[in-house]
Amino acid sequence: MKEKLTGNAHTLAGEGRTKGFSGTDDRNDTMSESVIPERLPFQKGINGKMLHILSRKINNTYISIMDIFSTKDVLNKVCVYVKKNKHCFVLIDADAIITEMNNFNVSQYLINKIDTRFRGIVYFSDEDNKIMVILRDGKSLPLSTCHINNKELFVYLDQIHTRGTDLKLPLTANRIVTLEKTMSKDKLMQAVMHLRDLDFKQSIVFWSSKEISAEIAIINDIKLNDTTSKHVLTWITYNTIRKNENNLYPVTKEKLKYVIKTRALKYQKKIEIPIDSLIIAYVNENLDSIEKLYGISP
């Protein structure tokens, strides 16, 4: 098929002011032409507040996992940390560091290895996406029907469920958050904001691979062992800026296409010329096709 009808975020959003919701405003510069970012009065300053909360002394701990041999190796390290830190109740795998096992298998492994103070592991079902709890006897049941105190439940959230999951956690809950290599600020904030009392007594501890640890140290010009949450936030901000810069050209190109098409349509209606005249403005070559990017195999 040589020709196809395509659209982008700008054509889908249409003309005029478009309403929607976004958890962060890091991508304002790359949004559609018709999207006008606004904040409610009580939300002003929220970005600075979140950065302040994450840089508090209670969140300073950073752990570099120097040797990762397998998923079970990571889970064993988690169990060791949880046993030493009585307030740790959550593992947020924002980095998708756990790849060899599904959610059920992870929870099954954890319930057999984790500290005995926990009677169950909370996880998302691989089959129907429901929040489940696996108990010490191996049985699983929906969290909604589980009456175990939340202080006796350990929560595991895989990368997919780091956004939009809201669970009631103990007031002093500490959470392990794994860092992704190209993690941006909006993704980090979505992952950590499950802790509704993060500005009080709840806390987080960042975990990452030795490669990410080295990158954080280089960007902050510090020694590897001196890394704290403030250095992580500097690295996160750097990633966000770099990501937006990389997206500016393709987004600007699409915006320009949208402007040309809309103006051509208005002009055509105004002077009542044949609709076929719009073909110059509306038909363009797909420069991002596989053939253009990689060439044609002989």
PDB file of N, CA and C in Angstrom, residues 2-45:
ATOM      1  N   LYS A   2       0.811   2.042  -1.069  1.00  0.00           N
ATOM      2  CA  LYS A   2       1.692   3.187  -1.207  1.00  0.00           C
ATOM      3  C   LYS A   2       1.171   4.415  -0.464  1.00  0.00           C
ATOM      4  N   GLU A   3      -0.146   4.524  -0.323  1.00  0.00           N
ATOM      5  CA  GLU A   3      -0.722   5.685   0.330  1.00  0.00           C
ATOM      6  C   GLU A   3      -1.614   5.250   1.489  1.00  0.00           C
ATOM      7  N   LYS A   4      -1.622   6.045   2.538  1.00  0.00           N
ATOM      8  CA  LYS A   4      -2.469   5.739   3.684  1.00  0.00           C
ATOM      9  C   LYS A   4      -2.868   7.034   4.378  1.00  0.00           C
ATOM     10  N   LEU A   5      -3.998   6.975   5.053  1.00  0.00           N
ATOM     11  CA  LEU A   5      -4.501   8.132   5.786  1.00  0.00           C
ATOM     12  C   LEU A   5      -3.928   8.094   7.194  1.00  0.00           C
ATOM     13  N   THR A   6      -3.223   9.124   7.571  1.00  0.00           N
ATOM     14  CA  THR A   6      -2.585   9.146   8.884  1.00  0.00           C
ATOM     15  C   THR A   6      -2.985  10.394   9.664  1.00  0.00           C
ATOM     16  N   GLY A   7      -2.770  10.327  10.948  1.00  0.00           N
ATOM     17  CA  GLY A   7      -3.017  11.470  11.815  1.00  0.00           C
ATOM     18  C   GLY A   7      -1.985  11.482  12.918  1.00  0.00           C
ATOM     19  N   ASN A   8      -1.971  12.529  13.689  1.00  0.00           N
ATOM     20  CA  ASN A   8      -1.066  12.599  14.830  1.00  0.00           C
ATOM     21  C   ASN A   8      -1.801  13.249  15.994  1.00  0.00           C
ATOM     22  N   ALA A   9      -1.074  13.512  17.059  1.00  0.00           N
ATOM     23  CA  ALA A   9      -1.712  14.069  18.255  1.00  0.00           C
ATOM     24  C   ALA A   9      -2.403  15.394  17.971  1.00  0.00           C
ATOM     25  N   HIS A  10      -1.860  16.155  17.040  1.00  0.00           N
ATOM     26  CA  HIS A  10      -2.416  17.475  16.735  1.00  0.00           C
ATOM     27  C   HIS A  10      -3.749  17.361  16.000  1.00  0.00           C
ATOM     28  N   THR A  11      -3.822  16.460  15.022  1.00  0.00           N
ATOM     29  CA  THR A  11      -5.077  16.292  14.297  1.00  0.00           C
ATOM     30  C   THR A  11      -6.134  15.626  15.168  1.00  0.00           C
ATOM     31  N   LEU A  12      -5.710  14.735  16.055  1.00  0.00           N
ATOM     32  CA  LEU A  12      -6.662  14.076  16.948  1.00  0.00           C
ATOM     33  C   LEU A  12      -7.232  15.051  17.972  1.00  0.00           C
ATOM     34  N   ALA A  13      -6.384  15.950  18.451  1.00  0.00           N
ATOM     35  CA  ALA A  13      -6.846  16.934  19.434  1.00  0.00           C
ATOM     36  C   ALA A  13      -7.780  17.953  18.794  1.00  0.00           C
ATOM     37  N   GLY A  14      -7.586  18.211  17.509  1.00  0.00           N
ATOM     38  CA  GLY A  14      -8.464  19.132  16.805  1.00  0.00           C
ATOM     39  C   GLY A  14      -8.161  20.585  17.108  1.00  0.00           C
ATOM     40  N   GLU A  15      -9.077  21.440  16.697  1.00  0.00           N
ATOM     41  CA  GLU A  15      -8.889  22.871  16.887  1.00  0.00           C
ATOM     42  C   GLU A  15      -9.540  23.330  18.185  1.00  0.00           C
ATOM     43  N   GLY A  16      -9.125  24.483  18.648  1.00  0.00           N
ATOM     44  CA  GLY A  16      -9.673  25.018  19.882  1.00  0.00           C
ATOM     45  C   GLY A  16      -8.970  24.438  21.093  1.00  0.00           C
ATOM     46  N   ARG A  17      -9.410  24.830  22.263  1.00  0.00           N
ATOM     47  CA  ARG A  17      -8.784  24.380  23.498  1.00  0.00           C
ATOM     48  C   ARG A  17      -9.204  22.951  23.817  1.00  0.00           C
ATOM     49  N   THR A  18      -8.244  22.127  24.130  1.00  0.00           N
ATOM     50  CA  THR A  18      -8.496  20.724  24.431  1.00  0.00           C
ATOM     51  C   THR A  18      -8.307  20.476  25.917  1.00  0.00           C
ATOM     52  N   LYS A  19      -9.262  19.788  26.524  1.00  0.00           N
ATOM     53  CA  LYS A  19      -9.177  19.494  27.947  1.00  0.00           C
ATOM     54  C   LYS A  19      -8.675  18.072  28.154  1.00  0.00           C
ATOM     55  N   GLY A  20      -7.911  17.888  29.208  1.00  0.00           N
ATOM     56  CA  GLY A  20      -7.400  16.563  29.522  1.00  0.00           C
ATOM     57  C   GLY A  20      -6.735  16.584  30.876  1.00  0.00           C
ATOM     58  N   PHE A  21      -6.067  15.486  31.200  1.00  0.00           N
ATOM     59  CA  PHE A  21      -5.392  15.389  32.490  1.00  0.00           C
ATOM     60  C   PHE A  21      -4.001  14.818  32.295  1.00  0.00           C
ATOM     61  N   SER A  22      -3.044  15.390  33.007  1.00  0.00           N
ATOM     62  CA  SER A  22      -1.680  14.874  32.991  1.00  0.00           C
ATOM     63  C   SER A  22      -1.136  14.933  34.407  1.00  0.00           C
ATOM     64  N   GLY A  23      -0.446  13.871  34.811  1.00  0.00           N
ATOM     65  CA  GLY A  23       0.092  13.828  36.163  1.00  0.00           C
ATOM     66  C   GLY A  23       1.235  14.794  36.381  1.00  0.00           C
ATOM     67  N   THR A  24       1.929  15.165  35.317  1.00  0.00           N
ATOM     68  CA  THR A  24       3.051  16.099  35.425  1.00  0.00           C
ATOM     69  C   THR A  24       2.995  17.074  34.255  1.00  0.00           C
ATOM     70  N   ASP A  25       3.824  18.108  34.319  1.00  0.00           N
ATOM     71  CA  ASP A  25       3.849  19.076  33.222  1.00  0.00           C
ATOM     72  C   ASP A  25       5.219  19.135  32.550  1.00  0.00           C
ATOM     73  N   ASP A  26       5.979  18.055  32.649  1.00  0.00           N
ATOM     74  CA  ASP A  26       7.303  18.026  32.031  1.00  0.00           C
ATOM     75  C   ASP A  26       7.241  18.025  30.512  1.00  0.00           C
ATOM     76  N   ARG A  27       6.088  17.622  29.964  1.00  0.00           N
ATOM     77  CA  ARG A  27       5.981  17.486  28.510  1.00  0.00           C
ATOM     78  C   ARG A  27       5.180  18.610  27.873  1.00  0.00           C
ATOM     79  N   ASN A  28       5.031  19.717  28.559  1.00  0.00           N
ATOM     80  CA  ASN A  28       4.224  20.816  28.022  1.00  0.00           C
ATOM     81  C   ASN A  28       4.725  21.298  26.663  1.00  0.00           C
ATOM     82  N   ASP A  29       6.046  21.336  26.496  1.00  0.00           N
ATOM     83  CA  ASP A  29       6.622  21.853  25.253  1.00  0.00           C
ATOM     84  C   ASP A  29       6.384  20.932  24.065  1.00  0.00           C
ATOM     85  N   THR A  30       6.059  19.676  24.335  1.00  0.00           N
ATOM     86  CA  THR A  30       5.867  18.727  23.237  1.00  0.00           C
ATOM     87  C   THR A  30       4.404  18.322  23.068  1.00  0.00           C
ATOM     88  N   MET A  31       3.505  19.059  23.710  1.00  0.00           N
ATOM     89  CA  MET A  31       2.085  18.751  23.568  1.00  0.00           C
ATOM     90  C   MET A  31       1.516  19.356  22.287  1.00  0.00           C
ATOM     91  N   SER A  32       0.310  18.937  21.964  1.00  0.00           N
ATOM     92  CA  SER A  32      -0.346  19.399  20.744  1.00  0.00           C
ATOM     93  C   SER A  32      -0.596  20.898  20.773  1.00  0.00           C
ATOM     94  N   GLU A  33      -0.773  21.466  19.580  1.00  0.00           N
ATOM     95  CA  GLU A  33      -0.975  22.901  19.432  1.00  0.00           C
ATOM     96  C   GLU A  33      -2.187  23.392  20.218  1.00  0.00           C
ATOM     97  N   SER A  34      -3.246  22.580  20.236  1.00  0.00           N
ATOM     98  CA  SER A  34      -4.494  23.022  20.860  1.00  0.00           C
ATOM     99  C   SER A  34      -4.548  22.760  22.361  1.00  0.00           C
ATOM    100  N   VAL A  35      -3.551  22.078  22.888  1.00  0.00           N
ATOM    101  CA  VAL A  35      -3.531  21.789  24.322  1.00  0.00           C
ATOM    102  C   VAL A  35      -2.897  22.964  25.060  1.00  0.00           C
ATOM    103  N   ILE A  36      -3.665  23.561  25.948  1.00  0.00           N
ATOM    104  CA  ILE A  36      -3.180  24.708  26.719  1.00  0.00           C
ATOM    105  C   ILE A  36      -2.983  24.266  28.167  1.00  0.00           C
ATOM    106  N   PRO A  37      -1.742  24.068  28.595  1.00  0.00           N
ATOM    107  CA  PRO A  37      -1.492  23.592  29.961  1.00  0.00           C
ATOM    108  C   PRO A  37      -1.890  24.643  30.998  1.00  0.00           C
ATOM    109  N   GLU A  38      -2.655  24.222  31.972  1.00  0.00           N
ATOM    110  CA  GLU A  38      -3.042  25.103  33.066  1.00  0.00           C
ATOM    111  C   GLU A  38      -2.984  24.323  34.372  1.00  0.00           C
ATOM    112  N   ARG A  39      -2.781  25.023  35.455  1.00  0.00           N
ATOM    113  CA  ARG A  39      -2.785  24.397  36.775  1.00  0.00           C
ATOM    114  C   ARG A  39      -3.829  25.059  37.650  1.00  0.00           C
ATOM    115  N   LEU A  40      -4.477  24.249  38.474  1.00  0.00           N
ATOM    116  CA  LEU A  40      -5.402  24.802  39.449  1.00  0.00           C
ATOM    117  C   LEU A  40      -4.600  25.557  40.503  1.00  0.00           C
ATOM    118  N   PRO A  41      -5.195  26.568  41.118  1.00  0.00           N
ATOM    119  CA  PRO A  41      -4.454  27.393  42.089  1.00  0.00           C
ATOM    120  C   PRO A  41      -3.754  26.586  43.179  1.00  0.00           C
ATOM    121  N   PHE A  42      -4.417  25.538  43.691  1.00  0.00           N
ATOM    122  CA  PHE A  42      -3.816  24.783  44.789  1.00  0.00           C
ATOM    123  C   PHE A  42      -2.682  23.868  44.316  1.00  0.00           C
ATOM    124  N   GLN A  43      -2.526  23.721  42.992  1.00  0.00           N
ATOM    125  CA  GLN A  43      -1.471  22.862  42.458  1.00  0.00           C
ATOM    126  C   GLN A  43      -0.188  23.622  42.133  1.00  0.00           C
ATOM    127  N   LYS A  44      -0.241  24.921  42.219  1.00  0.00           N
ATOM    128  CA  LYS A  44       0.941  25.709  41.888  1.00  0.00           C
ATOM    129  C   LYS A  44       2.064  25.420  42.883  1.00  0.00           C
ATOM    130  N   GLY A  45       3.241  25.202  42.348  1.00  0.00           N
ATOM    131  CA  GLY A  45       4.389  24.909  43.202  1.00  0.00           C
ATOM    132  C   GLY A  45       4.529  23.449  43.568  1.00  0.00           C
TER     133      GLY A  45
END
